[in-house]
Coordinates of N, CA and C in Angstrom, one line a residue:
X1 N 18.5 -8.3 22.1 CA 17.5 -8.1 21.1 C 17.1 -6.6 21.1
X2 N 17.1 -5.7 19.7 CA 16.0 -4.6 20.1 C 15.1 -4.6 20.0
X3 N 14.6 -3.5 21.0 CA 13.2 -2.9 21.1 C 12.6 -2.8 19.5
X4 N 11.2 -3.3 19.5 CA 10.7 -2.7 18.0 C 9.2 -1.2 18.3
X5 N 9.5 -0.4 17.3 CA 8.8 0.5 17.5 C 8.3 0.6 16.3
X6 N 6.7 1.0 16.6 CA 6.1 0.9 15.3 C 6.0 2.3 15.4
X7 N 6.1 3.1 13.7 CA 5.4 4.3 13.8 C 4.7 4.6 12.7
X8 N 3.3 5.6 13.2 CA 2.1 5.6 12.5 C 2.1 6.9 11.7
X9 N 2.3 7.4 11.1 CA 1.9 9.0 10.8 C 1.9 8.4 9.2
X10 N 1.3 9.9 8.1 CA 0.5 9.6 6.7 C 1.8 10.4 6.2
X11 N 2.9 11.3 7.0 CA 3.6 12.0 6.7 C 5.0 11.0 6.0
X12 N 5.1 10.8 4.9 CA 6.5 10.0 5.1 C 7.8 10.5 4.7
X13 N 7.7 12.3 4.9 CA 9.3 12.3 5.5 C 9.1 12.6 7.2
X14 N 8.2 12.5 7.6 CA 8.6 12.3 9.3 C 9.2 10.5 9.5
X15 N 7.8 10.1 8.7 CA 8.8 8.6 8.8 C 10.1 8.5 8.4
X16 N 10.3 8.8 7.4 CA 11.7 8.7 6.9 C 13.0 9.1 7.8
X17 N 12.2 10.3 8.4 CA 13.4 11.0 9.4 C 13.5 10.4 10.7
X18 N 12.4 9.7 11.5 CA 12.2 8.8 12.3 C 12.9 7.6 12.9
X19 N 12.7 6.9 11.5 CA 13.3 5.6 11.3 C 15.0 5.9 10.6
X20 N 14.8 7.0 10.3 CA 16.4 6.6 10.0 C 16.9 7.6 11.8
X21 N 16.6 7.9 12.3 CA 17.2 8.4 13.6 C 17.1 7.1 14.5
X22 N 15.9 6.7 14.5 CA 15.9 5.6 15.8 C 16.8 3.7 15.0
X23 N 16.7 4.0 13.6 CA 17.6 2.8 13.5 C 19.0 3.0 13.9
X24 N 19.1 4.2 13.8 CA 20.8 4.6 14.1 C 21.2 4.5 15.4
X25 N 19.9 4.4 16.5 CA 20.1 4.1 18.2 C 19.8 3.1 18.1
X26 N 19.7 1.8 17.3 CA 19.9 0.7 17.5 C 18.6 0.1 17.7
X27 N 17.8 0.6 17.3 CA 16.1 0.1 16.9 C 15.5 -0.7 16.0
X28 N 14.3 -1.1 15.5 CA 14.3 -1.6 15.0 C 12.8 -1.0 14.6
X29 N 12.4 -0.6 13.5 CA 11.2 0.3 13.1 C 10.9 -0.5 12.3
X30 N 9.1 -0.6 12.5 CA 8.0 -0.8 11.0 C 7.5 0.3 11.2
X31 N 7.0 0.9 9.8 CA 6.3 2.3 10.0 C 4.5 1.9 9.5
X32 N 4.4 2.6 9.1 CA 2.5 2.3 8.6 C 2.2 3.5 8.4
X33 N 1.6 4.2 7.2 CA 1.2 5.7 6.9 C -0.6 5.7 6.9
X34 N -1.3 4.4 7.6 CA -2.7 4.9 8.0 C -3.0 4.2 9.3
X35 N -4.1 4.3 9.8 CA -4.2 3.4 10.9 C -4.8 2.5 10.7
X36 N -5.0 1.8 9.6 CA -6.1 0.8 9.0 C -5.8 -0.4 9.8
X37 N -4.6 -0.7 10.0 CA -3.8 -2.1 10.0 C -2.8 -1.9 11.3
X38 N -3.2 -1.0 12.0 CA -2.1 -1.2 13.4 C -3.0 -2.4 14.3
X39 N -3.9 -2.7 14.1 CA -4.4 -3.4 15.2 C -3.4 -5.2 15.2
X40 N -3.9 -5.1 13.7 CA -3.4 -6.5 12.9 C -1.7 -6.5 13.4
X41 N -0.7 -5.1 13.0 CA 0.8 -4.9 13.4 C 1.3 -5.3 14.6
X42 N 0.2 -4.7 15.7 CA 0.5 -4.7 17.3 C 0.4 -6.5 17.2
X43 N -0.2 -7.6 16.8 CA -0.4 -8.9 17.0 C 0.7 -9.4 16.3
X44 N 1.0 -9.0 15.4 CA 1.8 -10.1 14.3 C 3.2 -9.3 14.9
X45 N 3.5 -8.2 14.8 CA 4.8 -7.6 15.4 C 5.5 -7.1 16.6
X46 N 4.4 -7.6 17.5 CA 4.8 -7.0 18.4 C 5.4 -6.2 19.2
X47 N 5.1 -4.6 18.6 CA 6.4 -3.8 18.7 C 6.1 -3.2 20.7
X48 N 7.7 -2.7 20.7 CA 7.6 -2.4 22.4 C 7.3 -0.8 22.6
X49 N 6.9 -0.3 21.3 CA 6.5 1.3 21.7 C 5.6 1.3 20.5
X50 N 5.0 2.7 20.5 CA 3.8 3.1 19.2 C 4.3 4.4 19.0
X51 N 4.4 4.8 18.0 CA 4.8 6.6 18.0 C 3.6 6.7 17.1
X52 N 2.5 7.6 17.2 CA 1.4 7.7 17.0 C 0.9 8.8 16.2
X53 N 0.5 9.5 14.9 CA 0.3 10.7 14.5 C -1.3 11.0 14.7
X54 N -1.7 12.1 15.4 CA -2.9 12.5 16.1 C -3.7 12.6 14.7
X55 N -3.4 12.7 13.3 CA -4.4 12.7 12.5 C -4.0 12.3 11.6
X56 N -4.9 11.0 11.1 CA -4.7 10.3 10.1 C -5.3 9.8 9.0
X57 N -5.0 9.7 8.0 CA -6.1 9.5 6.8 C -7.3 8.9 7.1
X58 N -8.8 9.0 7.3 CA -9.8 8.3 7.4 C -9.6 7.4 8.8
X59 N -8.7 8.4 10.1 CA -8.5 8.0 11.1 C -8.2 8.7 12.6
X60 N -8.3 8.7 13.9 CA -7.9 9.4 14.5 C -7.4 8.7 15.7
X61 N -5.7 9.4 15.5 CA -4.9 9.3 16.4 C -5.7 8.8 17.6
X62 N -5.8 9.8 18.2 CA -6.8 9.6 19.3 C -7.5 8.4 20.0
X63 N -8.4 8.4 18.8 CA -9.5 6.9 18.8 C -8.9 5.6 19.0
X64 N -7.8 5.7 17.7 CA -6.4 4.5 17.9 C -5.7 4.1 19.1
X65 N -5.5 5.4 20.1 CA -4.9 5.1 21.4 C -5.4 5.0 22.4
X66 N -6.8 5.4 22.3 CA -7.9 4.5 23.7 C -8.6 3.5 23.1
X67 N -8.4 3.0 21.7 CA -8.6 1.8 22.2 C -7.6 0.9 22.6
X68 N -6.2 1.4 21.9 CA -4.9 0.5 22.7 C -5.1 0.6 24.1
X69 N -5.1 1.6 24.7 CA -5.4 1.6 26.1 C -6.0 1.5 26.7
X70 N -6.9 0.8 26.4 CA -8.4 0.4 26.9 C -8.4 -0.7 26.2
X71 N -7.9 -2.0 25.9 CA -8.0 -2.9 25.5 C -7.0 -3.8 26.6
X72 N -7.1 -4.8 27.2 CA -6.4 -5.1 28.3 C -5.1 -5.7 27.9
X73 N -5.4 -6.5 26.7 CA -3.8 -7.2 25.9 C -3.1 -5.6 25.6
X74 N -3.2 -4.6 25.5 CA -2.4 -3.5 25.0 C -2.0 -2.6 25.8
X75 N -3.0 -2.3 26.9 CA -2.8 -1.3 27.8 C -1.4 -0.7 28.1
X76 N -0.4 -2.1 28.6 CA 0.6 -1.6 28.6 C 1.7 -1.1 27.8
X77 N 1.5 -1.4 26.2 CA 2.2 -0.7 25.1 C 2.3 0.8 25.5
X78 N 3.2 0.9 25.2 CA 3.7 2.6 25.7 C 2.8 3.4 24.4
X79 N 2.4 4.4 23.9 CA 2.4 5.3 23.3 C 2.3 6.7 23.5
X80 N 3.2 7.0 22.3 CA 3.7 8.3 22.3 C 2.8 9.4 21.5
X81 N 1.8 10.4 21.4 CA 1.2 10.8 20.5 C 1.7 11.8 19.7
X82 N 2.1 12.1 18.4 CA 2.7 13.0 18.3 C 1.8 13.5 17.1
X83 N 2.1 15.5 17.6 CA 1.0 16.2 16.4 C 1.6 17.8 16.5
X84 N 1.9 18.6 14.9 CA 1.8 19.4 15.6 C 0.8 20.6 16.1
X85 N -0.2 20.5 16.5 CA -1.5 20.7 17.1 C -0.9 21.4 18.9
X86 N -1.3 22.1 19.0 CA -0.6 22.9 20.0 C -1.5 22.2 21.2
X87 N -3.0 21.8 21.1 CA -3.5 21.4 21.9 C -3.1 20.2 22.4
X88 N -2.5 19.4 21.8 CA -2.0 18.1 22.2 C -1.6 17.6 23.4
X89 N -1.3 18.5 24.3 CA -1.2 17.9 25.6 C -2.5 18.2 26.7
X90 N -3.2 18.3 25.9 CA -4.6 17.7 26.5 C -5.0 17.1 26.4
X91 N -4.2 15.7 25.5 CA -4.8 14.5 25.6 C -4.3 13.6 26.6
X92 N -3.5 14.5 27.7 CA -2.8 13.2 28.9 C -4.0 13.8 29.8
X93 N -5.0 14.0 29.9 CA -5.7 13.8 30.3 C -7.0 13.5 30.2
X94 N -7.1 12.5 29.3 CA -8.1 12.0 28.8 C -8.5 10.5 29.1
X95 N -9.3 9.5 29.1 CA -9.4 8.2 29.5 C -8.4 7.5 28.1
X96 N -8.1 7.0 28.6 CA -7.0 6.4 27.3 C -5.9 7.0 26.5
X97 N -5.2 7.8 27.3 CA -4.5 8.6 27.5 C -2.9 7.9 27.0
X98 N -2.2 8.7 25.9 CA -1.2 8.3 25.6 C -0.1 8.4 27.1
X99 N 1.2 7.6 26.4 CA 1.9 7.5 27.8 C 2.5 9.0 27.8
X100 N 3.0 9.7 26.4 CA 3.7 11.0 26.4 C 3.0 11.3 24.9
X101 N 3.5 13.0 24.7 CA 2.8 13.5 23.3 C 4.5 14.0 22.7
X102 N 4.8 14.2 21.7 CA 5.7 14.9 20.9 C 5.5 15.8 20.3
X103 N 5.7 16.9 20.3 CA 5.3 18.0 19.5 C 6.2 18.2 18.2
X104 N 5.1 18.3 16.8 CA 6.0 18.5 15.4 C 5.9 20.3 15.2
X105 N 7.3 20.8 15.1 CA 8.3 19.6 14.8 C 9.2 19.4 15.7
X106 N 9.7 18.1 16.0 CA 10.8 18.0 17.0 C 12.2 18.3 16.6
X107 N 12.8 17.7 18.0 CA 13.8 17.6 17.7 C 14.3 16.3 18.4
X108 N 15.6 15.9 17.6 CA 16.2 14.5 17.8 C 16.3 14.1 19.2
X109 N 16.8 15.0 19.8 CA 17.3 14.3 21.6 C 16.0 14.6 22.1
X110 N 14.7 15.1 22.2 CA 13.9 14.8 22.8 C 12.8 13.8 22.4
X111 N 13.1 13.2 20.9 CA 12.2 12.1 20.6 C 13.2 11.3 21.2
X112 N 14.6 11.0 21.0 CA 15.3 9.4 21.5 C 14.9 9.4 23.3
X113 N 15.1 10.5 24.2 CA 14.8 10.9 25.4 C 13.6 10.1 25.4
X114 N 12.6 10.9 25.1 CA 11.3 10.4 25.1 C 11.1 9.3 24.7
X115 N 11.7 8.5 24.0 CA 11.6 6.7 24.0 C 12.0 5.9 24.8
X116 N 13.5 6.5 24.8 CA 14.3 5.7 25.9 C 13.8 6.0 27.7
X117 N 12.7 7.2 27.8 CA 12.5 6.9 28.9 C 11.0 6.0 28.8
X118 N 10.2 6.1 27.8 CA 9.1 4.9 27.9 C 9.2 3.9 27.9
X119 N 10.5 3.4 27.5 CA 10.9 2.1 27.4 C 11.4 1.5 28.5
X120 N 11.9 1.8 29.5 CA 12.4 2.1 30.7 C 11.1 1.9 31.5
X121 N 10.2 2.6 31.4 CA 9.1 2.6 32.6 C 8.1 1.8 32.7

């Protein structure tokens, strides 16, 4: 079966570029362009990763991922935070701390890397 990975960002050609890279490693993506409704996603879809955009329409990345991680049913969902905000890796030190950050804009072998090793761990 594959892994399903949800991804969050308001941007939809990152989604677009996203989901068409990780369906092609054999994934299986729902996307979402706010954070209104990942709470509802993570229950009904249970995906095995989050790729996360740090700012989001009438939302914040951020807030989204401590409470995934700080909620005990979620804790261990992997999330990935991605932004491109140069400060961004100051958020692996924060209480509710994503698992990794992504920096936009990327590139291909270090987003599939960076999944395939969250998925893994």
């Amino acid at each position: 079966m594959s892994k399903k990975i949800l991804i969050v960002d308001d941007d939809e050609l990152v989604v677009e570029i996203m989901t068409y890279i990780l369906i092609n490693k054999g994934y299986d993506v729902i996307a979402l362009y706010n954070g209104d409704e990942i709470s509802e996603h993570i229950k009904t879809c249970h995906p095995d990763l989050i790729i996360l955009d740090m700012m989001l329409p009438g939302a914040d990345g951020r807030d989204i991922c401590k409470e995934i991680k700080l909620n005990k049913d979620t804790c261990n969902l992997p999330v990935i935070m991605c932004s491109g905000n140069e400060d961004i890796k100051l958020l692996m030190h924060q209480q509710g701390a994503p698992d990794d950050v992504l920096h936009k804009p990327f590139d291909v072998t270090s987003l599939v890397n960076m999944i395939a090793h969250q998925l893994v761990a």
